[in-house]
Coordinates of C-alpha atoms in Angstrom, one line a residue:
Chain A
M1 CA 118.1 62.4 70.7
P2 CA 121.4 63.3 72.4
R3 CA 121.3 62.6 76.1
Q4 CA 121.5 66.3 77.2
I5 CA 118.7 67.4 74.9
R6 CA 116.6 64.4 76.1
A7 CA 117.2 65.4 79.7
E8 CA 116.2 69.0 79.0
T9 CA 113.0 67.9 77.2
T10 CA 112.2 65.6 80.2
R11 CA 112.8 68.5 82.7
H12 CA 110.6 70.7 80.5
N13 CA 107.8 68.2 80.4
I14 CA 108.0 67.7 84.2
I15 CA 107.7 71.4 84.8
A16 CA 104.8 71.7 82.4
A17 CA 103.0 68.9 84.2
A18 CA 103.8 70.4 87.6
V19 CA 102.3 73.8 86.4
D20 CA 99.1 71.9 85.5
V21 CA 98.9 69.9 88.7
F22 CA 100.0 72.6 91.2
G23 CA 97.8 75.1 89.3
H24 CA 94.7 72.9 89.7
L25 CA 95.2 71.3 93.1
G26 CA 97.5 73.7 95.0
Y27 CA 100.8 72.8 96.7
G28 CA 99.2 70.9 99.6
R29 CA 97.0 68.6 97.6
A30 CA 99.3 68.0 94.6
S31 CA 101.1 64.7 94.6
L32 CA 104.3 63.8 92.8
N33 CA 102.5 60.7 91.4
D34 CA 100.0 63.0 89.6
I35 CA 102.9 65.0 88.1
I36 CA 104.8 61.8 87.1
S37 CA 101.7 60.5 85.3
G38 CA 101.0 64.0 83.7
A39 CA 104.5 64.3 82.4
G40 CA 104.6 60.7 81.2
V41 CA 108.0 60.0 82.9
T42 CA 109.2 57.5 85.4
K43 CA 109.6 58.2 89.1
G44 CA 113.3 57.7 88.7
S45 CA 113.4 60.3 86.0
L46 CA 111.6 62.8 88.1
Y47 CA 113.9 62.3 91.0
F48 CA 116.9 62.6 88.7
H49 CA 115.8 66.2 88.2
F50 CA 114.0 67.1 91.4
D51 CA 114.7 65.9 95.0
S52 CA 111.2 66.6 96.3
K53 CA 107.8 68.1 95.7
E54 CA 109.2 71.3 97.3
A55 CA 112.2 71.4 94.9
L56 CA 109.9 71.0 92.0
A57 CA 107.5 73.8 93.2
R58 CA 110.5 76.1 93.7
A59 CA 111.6 75.3 90.1
V60 CA 108.2 76.4 88.9
I61 CA 108.5 79.7 90.8
D62 CA 111.9 80.3 89.2
A63 CA 110.5 79.6 85.8
S64 CA 107.7 82.0 86.3
V65 CA 110.0 84.8 87.6
D66 CA 112.2 84.2 84.4
Q67 CA 109.1 84.5 82.2
L68 CA 108.0 87.7 83.9
R69 CA 111.4 89.3 83.6
A70 CA 111.6 88.4 79.9
E71 CA 108.1 89.8 79.3
L72 CA 108.9 93.0 81.0
T73 CA 112.3 93.6 79.4
N74 CA 110.9 95.6 76.4
I75 CA 109.1 97.9 78.8
T76 CA 111.9 98.5 81.3
S77 CA 114.4 99.2 78.6
S78 CA 112.2 101.7 76.8
R79 CA 112.8 105.4 77.1
A80 CA 109.3 106.3 78.4
P81 CA 109.1 108.2 81.7
A82 CA 109.7 106.0 84.7
L83 CA 106.2 106.4 86.3
E84 CA 104.5 105.5 83.0
K85 CA 106.8 102.4 82.6
F86 CA 106.1 101.4 86.2
I87 CA 102.3 101.6 85.8
H88 CA 102.5 99.8 82.4
C89 CA 104.6 97.0 83.9
C90 CA 102.0 96.5 86.6
F91 CA 99.2 96.2 84.1
V92 CA 101.1 93.9 81.8
T93 CA 101.9 91.7 84.8
A94 CA 98.3 91.6 85.8
V95 CA 97.3 90.4 82.4
L96 CA 100.0 87.8 82.4
F97 CA 98.8 86.6 85.8
R98 CA 95.3 86.3 84.4
E99 CA 96.2 84.6 81.2
E100 CA 99.5 82.6 81.6
A101 CA 99.3 79.3 83.5
L102 CA 103.0 79.4 84.4
L103 CA 102.8 82.8 86.0
R104 CA 99.5 82.2 87.7
T105 CA 100.8 78.9 89.2
G106 CA 104.2 80.5 90.1
G107 CA 102.3 83.3 92.0
R108 CA 100.1 80.8 93.7
L109 CA 103.1 78.6 94.8
L110 CA 104.9 81.7 96.1
L111 CA 102.1 82.2 98.5
E112 CA 101.6 78.5 99.4
I113 CA 105.2 77.6 99.9
G114 CA 105.4 80.1 102.7
D115 CA 108.9 81.7 102.4
F116 CA 108.3 83.5 99.1
R117 CA 111.4 82.1 97.5
G118 CA 112.2 80.0 94.5
A119 CA 114.9 77.4 94.2
E120 CA 117.6 80.0 93.6
G121 CA 116.8 81.8 96.9
E122 CA 115.7 84.8 95.0
S123 CA 112.8 86.5 96.8
F124 CA 110.3 89.1 96.5
Q125 CA 112.8 91.2 98.5
D126 CA 114.8 91.8 95.3
W127 CA 111.9 93.8 93.8
T128 CA 112.1 96.4 96.5
G129 CA 115.3 97.7 95.1
V130 CA 113.8 97.9 91.6
V131 CA 110.8 99.8 92.9
R132 CA 113.0 102.2 94.8
A133 CA 115.0 103.0 91.7
V134 CA 111.9 103.6 89.6
V135 CA 110.4 105.9 92.3
Q136 CA 113.7 107.9 92.5
A137 CA 113.6 108.3 88.7
A138 CA 110.0 109.5 88.7
V139 CA 110.9 112.0 91.4
D140 CA 113.8 113.3 89.3
Q141 CA 111.4 113.6 86.3
G142 CA 108.9 115.6 88.3
D143 CA 106.2 113.0 88.2
I144 CA 106.3 112.3 92.0
D145 CA 106.2 114.9 94.7
D146 CA 109.7 115.5 95.8
G147 CA 108.6 116.3 99.4
L148 CA 107.9 112.6 100.1
D149 CA 110.4 110.3 101.9
L150 CA 111.8 107.9 99.3
D151 CA 112.0 104.9 101.6
E152 CA 108.6 105.4 103.0
L153 CA 107.2 105.8 99.6
T154 CA 108.9 102.7 98.3
S155 CA 107.6 100.6 101.2
G156 CA 104.1 102.0 100.8
V157 CA 103.9 101.5 97.1
T158 CA 105.4 98.0 97.2
S159 CA 103.0 96.9 99.9
A160 CA 99.9 98.5 98.2
L161 CA 100.7 97.1 94.7
S162 CA 101.5 93.6 96.0
G163 CA 98.2 93.9 97.9
A164 CA 96.3 94.3 94.6
F165 CA 97.7 90.9 93.4
F166 CA 97.3 89.2 96.8
A167 CA 93.8 90.4 97.4
S168 CA 92.8 89.5 93.9
E169 CA 94.0 86.0 94.5
A170 CA 92.3 85.9 97.9
L171 CA 89.0 87.5 97.0
G172 CA 88.4 87.0 93.3
G173 CA 90.3 84.1 92.0
R174 CA 92.4 86.6 90.1
T175 CA 89.7 87.6 87.7
D176 CA 89.5 91.1 89.0
V177 CA 93.3 91.7 89.3
V178 CA 93.1 94.5 86.7
G179 CA 90.3 96.3 88.5
R180 CA 92.1 96.0 91.8
L181 CA 95.3 97.3 90.3
E182 CA 93.4 100.3 88.9
T183 CA 91.8 101.3 92.2
V184 CA 95.2 101.0 94.0
W185 CA 97.0 103.0 91.4
R186 CA 94.3 105.7 91.5
L187 CA 95.0 106.2 95.2
L188 CA 98.8 106.1 94.7
V189 CA 98.5 108.8 91.9
R190 CA 96.3 111.0 94.2
A191 CA 98.8 110.5 97.0
A192 CA 102.1 111.0 95.2
V193 CA 101.8 112.8 91.8
P194 CA 102.0 116.6 91.9
P195 CA 98.8 118.6 91.1
A196 CA 100.0 119.4 87.6
G197 CA 100.3 115.7 86.7
Q198 CA 97.0 114.5 88.3
S199 CA 94.7 114.6 85.3
Y200 CA 97.3 113.2 82.9
F201 CA 98.1 110.2 85.1
Q202 CA 94.4 109.5 86.0
E203 CA 93.7 109.4 82.2
F204 CA 96.8 107.3 81.7
L205 CA 95.4 104.8 84.2
S206 CA 92.0 104.8 82.4
R207 CA 93.7 103.9 79.2
E208 CA 95.9 101.2 80.8
T209 CA 92.9 99.7 82.5
A210 CA 90.9 99.6 79.3
T211 CA 93.7 98.0 77.4
A212 CA 94.3 95.4 80.1
R213 CA 90.6 94.6 80.4
A214 CA 90.6 94.0 76.6
G215 CA 93.5 91.6 77.2
A216 CA 95.5 93.3 74.5
V217 CA 98.5 94.5 76.5
T218 CA 101.6 94.6 74.5
P219 CA 105.0 94.8 76.2
D220 CA 105.7 98.2 74.7
A221 CA 105.7 101.4 76.7
D222 CA 107.0 103.7 74.0
T223 CA 103.6 104.7 72.9
P224 CA 102.5 107.4 75.4
A225 CA 98.9 107.6 76.6
G226 CA 97.0 110.8 76.8
Chain B
M1 CA 86.3 64.6 133.7
P2 CA 82.9 64.4 132.0
R3 CA 83.2 63.1 128.5
Q4 CA 82.3 66.4 126.7
I5 CA 84.7 68.5 128.7
R6 CA 87.4 65.9 128.1
A7 CA 86.7 66.1 124.3
E8 CA 86.9 69.9 124.4
T9 CA 90.2 69.7 126.2
T10 CA 91.5 67.3 123.7
R11 CA 90.4 69.4 120.8
H12 CA 91.9 72.5 122.4
N13 CA 95.3 70.6 122.9
I14 CA 95.3 69.5 119.3
I15 CA 94.7 73.0 118.0
A16 CA 97.5 74.4 120.3
A17 CA 99.9 71.7 119.0
A18 CA 98.8 72.4 115.4
V19 CA 99.5 76.2 115.9
D20 CA 103.0 75.3 117.1
V21 CA 103.8 72.8 114.3
F22 CA 102.1 74.7 111.4
G23 CA 103.7 77.9 112.7
H24 CA 107.2 76.4 112.7
L25 CA 107.1 74.2 109.6
G26 CA 104.4 75.6 107.4
Y27 CA 101.4 73.7 106.0
G28 CA 103.4 71.7 103.4
R29 CA 106.1 70.4 105.8
A30 CA 103.9 69.8 108.9
S31 CA 102.8 66.3 109.5
L32 CA 99.9 65.0 111.5
N33 CA 102.4 62.8 113.4
D34 CA 104.2 65.8 114.7
I35 CA 100.9 67.3 115.8
I36 CA 99.8 64.1 117.5
S37 CA 103.0 63.8 119.4
G38 CA 103.0 67.5 120.3
A39 CA 99.4 67.3 121.6
G40 CA 100.1 64.0 123.5
V41 CA 97.0 62.4 122.0
T42 CA 96.4 59.2 120.0
K43 CA 96.0 59.1 116.2
G44 CA 92.4 57.9 116.8
S45 CA 91.7 60.8 119.0
L46 CA 93.0 63.3 116.5
Y47 CA 90.9 61.7 113.7
F48 CA 87.8 61.8 115.9
H49 CA 88.1 65.6 115.8
F50 CA 89.7 66.3 112.4
D51 CA 89.4 64.3 109.2
S52 CA 92.7 65.5 107.7
K53 CA 95.6 67.9 107.9
E54 CA 93.6 70.3 105.8
A55 CA 90.6 70.2 108.2
L56 CA 92.9 70.9 111.1
A57 CA 94.5 73.8 109.3
R58 CA 91.1 75.2 108.6
A59 CA 90.1 74.9 112.2
V60 CA 93.3 76.9 113.2
I61 CA 92.3 79.6 110.7
D62 CA 88.8 79.8 112.2
A63 CA 90.2 80.0 115.7
S64 CA 92.5 82.9 114.6
V65 CA 89.6 84.8 113.0
D66 CA 87.5 84.3 116.2
Q67 CA 90.4 85.7 118.3
L68 CA 90.9 88.7 116.0
R69 CA 87.1 89.5 116.1
A70 CA 87.1 89.3 119.9
E71 CA 90.2 91.5 120.2
L72 CA 88.7 94.2 117.9
T73 CA 85.2 94.3 119.4
N74 CA 86.0 96.9 122.0
I75 CA 87.3 99.2 119.3
T76 CA 84.6 98.7 116.7
S77 CA 81.8 99.2 119.3
S78 CA 83.4 102.5 120.6
R79 CA 82.0 105.9 119.6
A80 CA 85.3 107.2 118.1
P81 CA 85.2 108.5 114.5
A82 CA 85.1 105.8 111.9
L83 CA 88.4 106.6 110.3
E84 CA 90.2 106.7 113.6
K85 CA 88.7 103.3 114.6
F86 CA 89.6 101.9 111.3
I87 CA 93.3 103.0 111.6
H88 CA 93.4 101.8 115.2
C89 CA 92.0 98.4 114.3
C90 CA 94.7 98.0 111.6
F91 CA 97.6 98.7 114.1
V92 CA 96.1 96.5 116.8
T93 CA 95.8 93.7 114.2
A94 CA 99.4 94.3 113.2
V95 CA 100.6 94.0 116.8
L96 CA 98.5 90.8 117.3
F97 CA 100.0 89.3 114.2
R98 CA 103.5 90.1 115.5
E99 CA 102.9 88.8 119.0
E100 CA 100.2 86.1 119.0
A101 CA 101.1 82.7 117.7
L102 CA 97.5 81.8 116.9
L103 CA 97.0 84.8 114.7
R104 CA 100.4 84.6 113.1
T105 CA 99.8 80.9 112.2
G106 CA 96.2 81.5 111.1
G107 CA 97.5 84.3 108.8
R108 CA 100.2 82.1 107.4
L109 CA 97.8 79.1 106.8
L110 CA 95.4 81.5 105.1
L111 CA 98.1 82.1 102.5
E112 CA 99.4 78.5 102.3
I113 CA 96.1 76.8 102.1
G114 CA 95.4 78.6 98.8
D115 CA 91.7 79.4 98.9
F116 CA 91.8 81.9 101.8
R117 CA 89.0 80.1 103.7
G118 CA 88.7 78.4 107.0
A119 CA 86.6 75.4 107.9
E120 CA 83.4 77.4 108.0
G121 CA 83.8 78.7 104.5
E122 CA 84.2 82.2 105.7
S123 CA 86.7 84.1 103.7
F124 CA 88.5 87.3 103.4
Q125 CA 85.7 88.4 101.1
D126 CA 83.5 89.1 104.2
W127 CA 85.9 91.9 105.2
T128 CA 85.2 93.9 102.1
G129 CA 81.6 94.7 103.4
V130 CA 83.1 95.8 106.7
V131 CA 85.6 98.1 105.0
R132 CA 82.9 99.6 102.8
A133 CA 80.7 100.5 105.8
V134 CA 83.6 102.1 107.6
V135 CA 84.6 104.1 104.5
Q136 CA 81.0 105.2 104.1
A137 CA 80.8 106.4 107.7
A138 CA 84.1 108.2 107.4
V139 CA 82.8 110.0 104.3
D140 CA 79.6 111.0 106.2
Q141 CA 81.8 112.3 109.1
G142 CA 83.8 114.5 106.6
D143 CA 87.1 112.6 107.2
I144 CA 87.2 111.2 103.6
D145 CA 86.8 113.3 100.4
D146 CA 83.2 112.8 99.3
G147 CA 84.2 113.1 95.6
L148 CA 85.7 109.6 95.6
D149 CA 83.8 106.6 94.3
L150 CA 82.9 104.4 97.3
D151 CA 83.4 101.1 95.6
E152 CA 86.7 102.1 94.0
L153 CA 87.9 103.4 97.3
T154 CA 86.8 100.2 99.2
S155 CA 88.6 98.1 96.7
G156 CA 91.8 100.2 96.7
V157 CA 91.9 100.5 100.5
T158 CA 91.3 96.8 101.1
S159 CA 94.0 95.8 98.6
A160 CA 96.5 98.3 99.8
L161 CA 96.1 97.4 103.5
S162 CA 96.1 93.7 102.9
G163 CA 99.3 94.3 101.0
A164 CA 100.9 95.7 104.1
F165 CA 100.3 92.4 105.9
F166 CA 101.1 90.2 102.9
A167 CA 104.3 92.1 101.9
S168 CA 105.4 92.0 105.5
E169 CA 105.0 88.2 105.6
A170 CA 106.8 87.9 102.2
L171 CA 109.6 90.4 102.8
G172 CA 110.3 90.7 106.5
G173 CA 109.1 87.7 108.4
R174 CA 106.3 90.0 109.8
T175 CA 108.8 92.0 112.0
D176 CA 108.1 95.1 110.0
V177 CA 104.4 94.9 109.7
V178 CA 103.8 98.1 111.8
G179 CA 106.2 100.1 109.6
R180 CA 104.6 98.8 106.4
L181 CA 101.2 99.6 107.7
E182 CA 102.3 103.1 108.5
T183 CA 103.7 103.8 105.0
V184 CA 100.5 102.5 103.4
W185 CA 98.3 104.5 105.7
R186 CA 100.3 107.7 105.0
L187 CA 99.6 107.3 101.3
L188 CA 95.9 106.5 101.9
V189 CA 95.5 109.5 104.1
R190 CA 97.2 111.7 101.5
A191 CA 94.9 110.3 98.8
A192 CA 91.6 110.3 100.6
V193 CA 91.5 112.7 103.5
P194 CA 90.3 116.3 102.7
P195 CA 93.1 119.0 103.1
A196 CA 91.7 120.2 106.5
G197 CA 92.2 116.8 108.0
Q198 CA 95.6 116.0 106.6
S199 CA 97.8 117.2 109.5
Y200 CA 95.6 115.7 112.2
F201 CA 95.5 112.3 110.5
Q202 CA 99.2 112.2 109.7
E203 CA 99.9 113.0 113.4
F204 CA 97.3 110.4 114.4
L205 CA 99.3 107.9 112.3
S206 CA 102.6 108.9 114.0
R207 CA 101.0 108.2 117.4
E208 CA 99.5 104.9 116.4
T209 CA 102.8 103.8 114.9
A210 CA 104.8 104.8 118.0
T211 CA 102.3 102.9 120.3
A212 CA 102.3 99.8 118.1
R213 CA 106.1 99.8 117.9
A214 CA 106.2 99.9 121.7
G215 CA 103.9 96.9 121.7
A216 CA 101.5 98.6 124.0
V217 CA 98.4 98.7 121.9
T218 CA 95.2 98.5 123.9
P219 CA 91.9 97.6 122.2
D220 CA 90.5 101.0 123.1
A221 CA 89.8 103.7 120.5
D222 CA 88.0 106.1 122.8
T223 CA 91.1 108.0 123.6
P224 CA 91.7 110.4 120.7
A225 CA 95.2 111.1 119.4
G226 CA 96.4 114.6 118.6

């Protein structure tokens, strides 16, 4: 194998072993020795790629954010209404957290590492701008009450939705993330969608929840519910 | 000093040093040596009280939960309406998280330690029952729409409110916890309070927010807002 490809393969194997070890033991209990033996590499080889346990954990967080972005691209680039895409993205993310070890471990490390950042310094903060733009688009499309303050709404929605993921991690080992997301979205729809859209969006939520429970979420928001 | 009092003093000093070290460095980076030197005790003395860094972190979590309970007792035992007491407890908790090192560090460790439990196995789960009882009382008192499903509402409210604390930790280093709590509560009030109570509870929130921002929250819910 050419040297660069070999290095990439090694790095990939180390990350895969790290996902396994961090995912099972958590950041505090995981040791680099476990990861070295899981990856089948030498200590020198691991240190060539990662300075420390922390650097490796941050690389796992970055890889999980990259995977999430890639999975959501089809949805965010579709022409469905903004609020439908936003809801759909949340449920797809919930299913990915439930089923994909990389995302599950990335999410866990984001909590455990304390500052909510990966190696590239990107943080949860960056998502606030994304949510704000989506909320603005939904207001423009008449799906969110235009009497609400945009910044307040962005802050409240971001907090409440992140709470569905955090509380699921804290209370249910993530198995109930879809159910928690449903109950939070039902309250958000009641709070923010104009009366004319209430029954449509509550039904949209029922359909998203049913699909996510069945585990058959596809990253495609072009098929409208209702 | 009698031996038992001396042991309690030592334990107290170790916990205080642990709050300081965990609070500044986080669970992953904190070392028992830093805590030993901060507490001015011997290694043997620390190990007499705590088996491991993890055991010590869990003791800090337990101490923070005990403090929170004690601070909230005056409110929960008052005769104010359930929804007002609930909102007031949230804002008092936010101020405590902002200002009290023990609570701040306990909250941080709860995230970092991964399973959201202290030494006594008590978890965040226990709070769901408390929230459910409060929501039921508020429904009975006419402050929450009785057409809502109690379990769904409990799940949604618990997730959304915990999100205000978690997102504040993740996004703003806790400085904006009061503002986040306000925006989440505004949405919850819009979603769940009957029309006749909307303006009263939105004003109640404005007053609670202003008091919490000023840092002058007292654990007393008997003085009604409005």
